[in-house]
């Protein structure tokens, strides 16, 4: 199921200026290898969040080869850091190379291994937390990440409409079930204001009050 009408989607893509050359190269790699990245529409939306919150500390759960992190790093103020988490060594190596090429290597710190474990060990509060791990892990990720977000901070979680499978998959498979549970949990948080944006594959925004 399309989240947005294909004609509207195409219009939005045509309207959006081309990405930074390094991001463009990463988009081409993703298209060629079928690697799931957030894409330029969500990338620009995340950049707006970085600017609006004045983010200096960002934590990303599930970073792939750094496409979403580089998007955010490009608009982050000097001295800010983005902590990336990834289990796959090759993705991390590729991510480091691209971050250097985009001249944001100093802003990005890589943690190899399980994102939920790294988040559990992380000290201090974050301005933005981006969640893009395996979908069945979303409920657990929310439980671990939410206390680490500062008041006024934003947790952004990708794929929360999952190509429409949140309404079409009956009974839901484990990934979709994880998202359905996560969406209910996020809206039920007493100290959160949530909206699920129908942007690309669905982006849940939870602002901490
Ligand atoms: C959808 S991709 C991330 C894409 C990235 N956010 C972007 O848009 O450029 C998900 C990545 O998270 C990694 N991943 C999934 N679950 C993870 C976990 N629990 N800990 C660390 N990495 C994880 C996968 O290896 C994969 O590279």
mmCIF file of C-alpha atoms and ligand atoms in Angstrom:
data_model
loop_
_atom_site.group_PDB
_atom_site.id
_atom_site.type_symbol
_atom_site.label_atom_id
_atom_site.label_comp_id
_atom_site.label_asym_id
_atom_site.label_seq_id
_atom_site.Cartn_x
_atom_site.Cartn_y
_atom_site.Cartn_z
ATOM 1 C CA UNK A 1 0.000 0.000 0.000
ATOM 2 C CA UNK A 2 1.285 3.485 -0.842
ATOM 3 C CA UNK A 3 1.402 5.837 2.150
ATOM 4 C CA UNK A 4 1.163 8.877 -0.109
ATOM 5 C CA UNK A 5 -0.278 8.929 -3.611
ATOM 6 C CA UNK A 6 2.569 8.082 -6.077
ATOM 7 C CA UNK A 7 1.900 11.293 -8.027
ATOM 8 C CA UNK A 8 2.252 13.396 -4.860
ATOM 9 C CA UNK A 9 5.356 11.438 -3.898
ATOM 10 C CA UNK A 10 6.877 12.073 -7.305
ATOM 11 C CA UNK A 11 5.959 15.783 -7.075
ATOM 12 C CA UNK A 12 7.641 16.057 -3.667
ATOM 13 C CA UNK A 13 10.795 14.343 -4.957
ATOM 14 C CA UNK A 14 10.949 16.633 -8.003
ATOM 15 C CA UNK A 15 10.430 19.713 -5.823
ATOM 16 C CA UNK A 16 13.199 18.735 -3.398
ATOM 17 C CA UNK A 17 16.680 19.969 -4.359
ATOM 18 C CA UNK A 18 19.270 17.257 -5.033
ATOM 19 C CA UNK A 19 21.071 15.984 -1.954
ATOM 20 C CA UNK A 20 24.700 16.779 -1.056
ATOM 21 C CA UNK A 21 26.956 14.872 -3.535
ATOM 22 C CA UNK A 22 28.060 12.359 -0.877
ATOM 23 C CA UNK A 23 24.420 11.667 0.070
ATOM 24 C CA UNK A 24 23.580 11.319 -3.608
ATOM 25 C CA UNK A 25 26.272 8.653 -3.961
ATOM 26 C CA UNK A 26 24.816 6.888 -0.892
ATOM 27 C CA UNK A 27 21.296 7.068 -2.396
ATOM 28 C CA UNK A 28 22.610 5.462 -5.592
ATOM 29 C CA UNK A 29 24.281 2.686 -3.583
ATOM 30 C CA UNK A 30 21.016 2.082 -1.656
ATOM 31 C CA UNK A 31 18.999 1.888 -4.893
ATOM 32 C CA UNK A 32 21.503 -0.519 -6.479
ATOM 33 C CA UNK A 33 21.796 -2.822 -3.447
ATOM 34 C CA UNK A 34 18.254 -2.503 -2.046
ATOM 35 C CA UNK A 35 19.565 -1.044 1.222
ATOM 36 C CA UNK A 36 16.829 0.619 3.321
ATOM 37 C CA UNK A 37 17.642 4.279 3.976
ATOM 38 C CA UNK A 38 15.335 7.062 5.161
ATOM 39 C CA UNK A 39 15.619 8.901 1.829
ATOM 40 C CA UNK A 40 15.864 12.623 1.065
ATOM 41 C CA UNK A 41 12.342 13.699 2.135
ATOM 42 C CA UNK A 42 12.724 12.308 5.651
ATOM 43 C CA UNK A 43 16.393 13.353 5.669
ATOM 44 C CA UNK A 44 15.443 16.990 5.183
ATOM 45 C CA UNK A 45 12.719 16.694 7.807
ATOM 46 C CA UNK A 46 15.321 15.423 10.292
ATOM 47 C CA UNK A 47 17.554 18.364 9.385
ATOM 48 C CA UNK A 48 14.689 20.688 10.341
ATOM 49 C CA UNK A 49 14.411 18.936 13.719
ATOM 50 C CA UNK A 50 18.145 19.380 14.312
ATOM 51 C CA UNK A 51 17.904 23.100 13.558
ATOM 52 C CA UNK A 52 14.682 23.648 15.538
ATOM 53 C CA UNK A 53 15.965 21.870 18.664
ATOM 54 C CA UNK A 54 19.498 23.278 18.366
ATOM 55 C CA UNK A 55 20.580 19.663 18.889
ATOM 56 C CA UNK A 56 24.083 19.078 20.215
ATOM 57 C CA UNK A 57 23.643 15.427 21.244
ATOM 58 C CA UNK A 58 21.941 12.917 18.947
ATOM 59 C CA UNK A 59 21.757 9.146 19.345
ATOM 60 C CA UNK A 60 20.782 6.914 16.444
ATOM 61 C CA UNK A 61 19.673 3.313 16.929
ATOM 62 C CA UNK A 62 20.344 1.407 13.679
ATOM 63 C CA UNK A 63 22.597 3.536 11.497
ATOM 64 C CA UNK A 64 23.325 1.366 8.473
ATOM 65 C CA UNK A 65 26.137 3.083 6.562
ATOM 66 C CA UNK A 66 25.412 6.499 8.002
ATOM 67 C CA UNK A 67 23.065 8.109 5.479
ATOM 68 C CA UNK A 68 20.586 9.546 8.024
ATOM 69 C CA UNK A 69 23.422 10.496 10.404
ATOM 70 C CA UNK A 70 25.293 12.413 7.679
ATOM 71 C CA UNK A 71 22.071 14.213 6.729
ATOM 72 C CA UNK A 72 21.728 15.457 10.330
ATOM 73 C CA UNK A 73 25.460 16.124 10.802
ATOM 74 C CA UNK A 74 25.503 18.457 7.800
ATOM 75 C CA UNK A 75 23.282 20.986 9.638
ATOM 76 C CA UNK A 76 24.408 20.343 13.198
ATOM 77 C CA UNK A 77 26.342 23.082 14.967
ATOM 78 C CA UNK A 78 30.115 22.651 15.444
ATOM 79 C CA UNK A 79 30.875 20.741 18.637
ATOM 80 C CA UNK A 80 27.725 18.605 18.369
ATOM 81 C CA UNK A 81 27.905 14.821 18.142
ATOM 82 C CA UNK A 82 25.824 12.042 16.644
ATOM 83 C CA UNK A 83 26.332 8.597 18.151
ATOM 84 C CA UNK A 84 25.666 5.891 15.600
ATOM 85 C CA UNK A 85 25.011 2.237 16.369
ATOM 86 C CA UNK A 86 25.360 -0.669 13.967
ATOM 87 C CA UNK A 87 26.038 -4.398 14.197
ATOM 88 C CA UNK A 88 27.587 -4.763 10.726
ATOM 89 C CA UNK A 89 31.308 -3.901 10.517
ATOM 90 C CA UNK A 90 31.188 -3.295 6.759
ATOM 91 C CA UNK A 91 28.372 -0.756 7.150
ATOM 92 C CA UNK A 92 30.407 1.066 9.790
ATOM 93 C CA UNK A 93 33.524 1.147 7.573
ATOM 94 C CA UNK A 94 31.455 2.473 4.671
ATOM 95 C CA UNK A 95 29.802 5.016 6.964
ATOM 96 C CA UNK A 96 33.157 6.306 8.251
ATOM 97 C CA UNK A 97 34.409 6.741 4.677
ATOM 98 C CA UNK A 98 31.305 8.672 3.598
ATOM 99 C CA UNK A 99 31.334 10.863 6.713
ATOM 100 C CA UNK A 100 34.958 11.835 6.005
ATOM 101 C CA UNK A 101 34.075 12.614 2.400
ATOM 102 C CA UNK A 102 31.190 14.843 3.558
ATOM 103 C CA UNK A 103 33.569 16.512 6.088
ATOM 104 C CA UNK A 104 31.437 15.558 9.077
ATOM 105 C CA UNK A 105 33.612 12.671 10.320
ATOM 106 C CA UNK A 106 34.448 14.515 13.572
ATOM 107 C CA UNK A 107 30.762 14.850 14.494
ATOM 108 C CA UNK A 108 30.003 11.126 14.219
ATOM 109 C CA UNK A 109 30.909 8.498 16.843
ATOM 110 C CA UNK A 110 30.324 4.844 15.930
ATOM 111 C CA UNK A 111 29.352 2.141 18.450
ATOM 112 C CA UNK A 112 29.676 -1.346 17.009
ATOM 113 C CA UNK A 113 27.157 -3.865 18.377
ATOM 114 C CA UNK A 114 23.586 -3.920 19.614
ATOM 115 C CA UNK A 115 21.969 -0.471 19.563
ATOM 116 C CA UNK A 116 19.727 -1.198 22.551
ATOM 117 C CA UNK A 117 22.732 -2.245 24.636
ATOM 118 C CA UNK A 118 24.680 0.891 23.623
ATOM 119 C CA UNK A 119 21.655 3.073 24.424
ATOM 120 C CA UNK A 120 21.310 1.393 27.827
ATOM 121 C CA UNK A 121 24.958 2.215 28.612
ATOM 122 C CA UNK A 122 24.805 5.796 27.292
ATOM 123 C CA UNK A 123 25.283 8.563 29.863
ATOM 124 C CA UNK A 124 23.415 11.857 30.006
ATOM 125 C CA UNK A 125 20.446 13.085 28.008
ATOM 126 C CA UNK A 126 19.976 13.513 24.263
ATOM 127 C CA UNK A 127 18.255 16.217 22.228
ATOM 128 C CA UNK A 128 17.192 13.826 19.464
ATOM 129 C CA UNK A 129 16.984 10.042 19.360
ATOM 130 C CA UNK A 130 16.392 8.395 15.992
ATOM 131 C CA UNK A 131 15.138 4.809 16.031
ATOM 132 C CA UNK A 132 15.568 2.599 12.934
ATOM 133 C CA UNK A 133 16.512 -0.855 14.282
ATOM 134 C CA UNK A 134 14.823 -4.180 13.460
ATOM 135 C CA UNK A 135 11.104 -3.554 13.812
ATOM 136 C CA UNK A 136 10.330 -6.254 16.376
ATOM 137 C CA UNK A 137 12.786 -4.434 18.685
ATOM 138 C CA UNK A 138 10.860 -1.131 18.617
ATOM 139 C CA UNK A 139 8.890 -1.604 21.887
ATOM 140 C CA UNK A 140 12.072 -2.505 23.812
ATOM 141 C CA UNK A 141 13.962 0.360 22.139
ATOM 142 C CA UNK A 142 11.317 2.845 23.297
ATOM 143 C CA UNK A 143 11.541 1.617 26.884
ATOM 144 C CA UNK A 144 15.324 2.060 26.931
ATOM 145 C CA UNK A 145 15.558 5.292 24.924
ATOM 146 C CA UNK A 146 12.713 7.367 26.368
ATOM 147 C CA UNK A 147 14.348 8.059 29.786
ATOM 148 C CA UNK A 148 17.496 9.250 27.919
ATOM 149 C CA UNK A 149 15.683 12.025 26.063
ATOM 150 C CA UNK A 150 15.779 15.534 27.542
ATOM 151 C CA UNK A 151 12.584 17.528 28.119
ATOM 152 C CA UNK A 152 11.730 19.242 24.846
ATOM 153 C CA UNK A 153 13.741 16.596 22.990
ATOM 154 C CA UNK A 154 12.345 14.510 20.127
ATOM 155 C CA UNK A 155 12.391 10.800 19.462
ATOM 156 C CA UNK A 156 11.863 10.142 15.749
ATOM 157 C CA UNK A 157 11.091 6.577 14.683
ATOM 158 C CA UNK A 158 11.029 5.451 11.072
ATOM 159 C CA UNK A 159 8.797 2.926 9.246
ATOM 160 C CA UNK A 160 5.918 3.290 11.687
ATOM 161 C CA UNK A 161 3.339 2.741 8.912
ATOM 162 C CA UNK A 162 5.403 -0.074 7.339
ATOM 163 C CA UNK A 163 4.129 0.201 3.754
ATOM 164 C CA UNK A 164 0.586 0.139 5.141
ATOM 165 C CA UNK A 165 1.050 -3.270 6.751
ATOM 166 C CA UNK A 166 -0.073 -1.768 10.090
ATOM 167 C CA UNK A 167 -3.610 -1.966 8.672
ATOM 168 C CA UNK A 168 -3.377 -4.710 6.009
ATOM 169 C CA UNK A 169 -1.366 -7.510 7.646
ATOM 170 C CA UNK A 170 -3.792 -9.775 9.483
ATOM 171 C CA UNK A 171 -2.574 -11.360 11.628
ATOM 172 C CA UNK A 172 0.518 -9.106 11.805
ATOM 173 C CA UNK A 173 3.953 -10.750 11.421
ATOM 174 C CA UNK A 174 6.543 -10.061 14.177
ATOM 175 C CA UNK A 175 7.981 -6.864 12.595
ATOM 176 C CA UNK A 176 4.551 -5.325 12.044
ATOM 177 C CA UNK A 177 3.398 -6.490 15.486
ATOM 178 C CA UNK A 178 6.445 -4.702 16.951
ATOM 179 C CA UNK A 179 5.487 -1.489 15.201
ATOM 180 C CA UNK A 180 1.817 -1.736 16.218
ATOM 181 C CA UNK A 181 2.856 -2.213 19.855
ATOM 182 C CA UNK A 182 5.410 0.610 19.636
ATOM 183 C CA UNK A 183 2.828 3.028 18.166
ATOM 184 C CA UNK A 184 0.347 2.274 20.966
ATOM 185 C CA UNK A 185 3.086 2.601 23.618
ATOM 186 C CA UNK A 186 4.325 5.930 22.258
ATOM 187 C CA UNK A 187 0.838 7.499 22.213
ATOM 188 C CA UNK A 188 0.234 6.219 25.766
ATOM 189 C CA UNK A 189 3.377 7.851 27.234
ATOM 190 C CA UNK A 190 2.118 10.365 29.817
ATOM 191 C CA UNK A 191 4.999 12.770 29.193
ATOM 192 C CA UNK A 192 4.948 12.653 25.374
ATOM 193 C CA UNK A 193 3.154 14.523 22.638
ATOM 194 C CA UNK A 194 3.094 12.226 19.586
ATOM 195 C CA UNK A 195 2.161 12.553 15.959
ATOM 196 C CA UNK A 196 2.644 9.847 13.355
ATOM 197 C CA UNK A 197 3.603 11.681 10.181
ATOM 198 C CA UNK A 198 2.610 9.937 6.916
ATOM 199 C CA UNK A 199 5.993 10.899 5.488
ATOM 200 C CA UNK A 200 7.565 8.223 3.242
ATOM 201 C CA UNK A 201 7.048 5.012 5.305
ATOM 202 C CA UNK A 202 5.650 6.769 8.403
ATOM 203 C CA UNK A 203 7.695 8.734 10.925
ATOM 204 C CA UNK A 204 6.588 8.806 14.573
ATOM 205 C CA UNK A 205 7.560 11.982 16.381
ATOM 206 C CA UNK A 206 7.415 11.884 20.153
ATOM 207 C CA UNK A 207 8.217 15.185 21.876
ATOM 208 C CA UNK A 208 9.068 14.947 25.577
ATOM 209 C CA UNK A 209 7.048 17.353 27.721
HETATM 210 C C1 LIG B 1 16.971 0.590 8.100
HETATM 211 S S1 LIG B 1 18.689 0.428 8.272
HETATM 212 C C2 LIG B 1 19.221 1.978 8.902
HETATM 213 C C3 LIG B 1 19.270 3.041 7.908
HETATM 214 C C4 LIG B 1 19.731 4.378 8.406
HETATM 215 N N1 LIG B 1 18.977 4.844 9.556
HETATM 216 C C5 LIG B 1 19.611 5.355 7.263
HETATM 217 O O1 LIG B 1 18.495 5.790 6.970
HETATM 218 O O2 LIG B 1 20.637 5.650 6.663
HETATM 219 C C6 LIG B 1 18.772 -0.488 9.760
HETATM 220 C C7 LIG B 1 20.195 -0.818 10.184
HETATM 221 O O3 LIG B 1 20.180 -1.104 11.556
HETATM 222 C C8 LIG B 1 20.987 -2.214 11.813
HETATM 223 N N2 LIG B 1 20.388 -2.818 13.008
HETATM 224 C C9 LIG B 1 19.170 -3.408 13.130
HETATM 225 N N3 LIG B 1 18.942 -3.748 14.419
HETATM 226 C C10 LIG B 1 20.038 -3.360 15.117
HETATM 227 C C11 LIG B 1 20.407 -3.415 16.482
HETATM 228 N N4 LIG B 1 19.610 -3.947 17.393
HETATM 229 N N5 LIG B 1 21.599 -2.912 16.841
HETATM 230 C C12 LIG B 1 22.429 -2.336 15.920
HETATM 231 N N6 LIG B 1 22.146 -2.258 14.623
HETATM 232 C C13 LIG B 1 20.959 -2.751 14.219
HETATM 233 C C14 LIG B 1 20.956 -3.066 10.565
HETATM 234 O O4 LIG B 1 22.149 -3.787 10.436
HETATM 235 C C15 LIG B 1 20.790 -2.008 9.480
HETATM 236 O O5 LIG B 1 22.024 -1.635 8.936
#
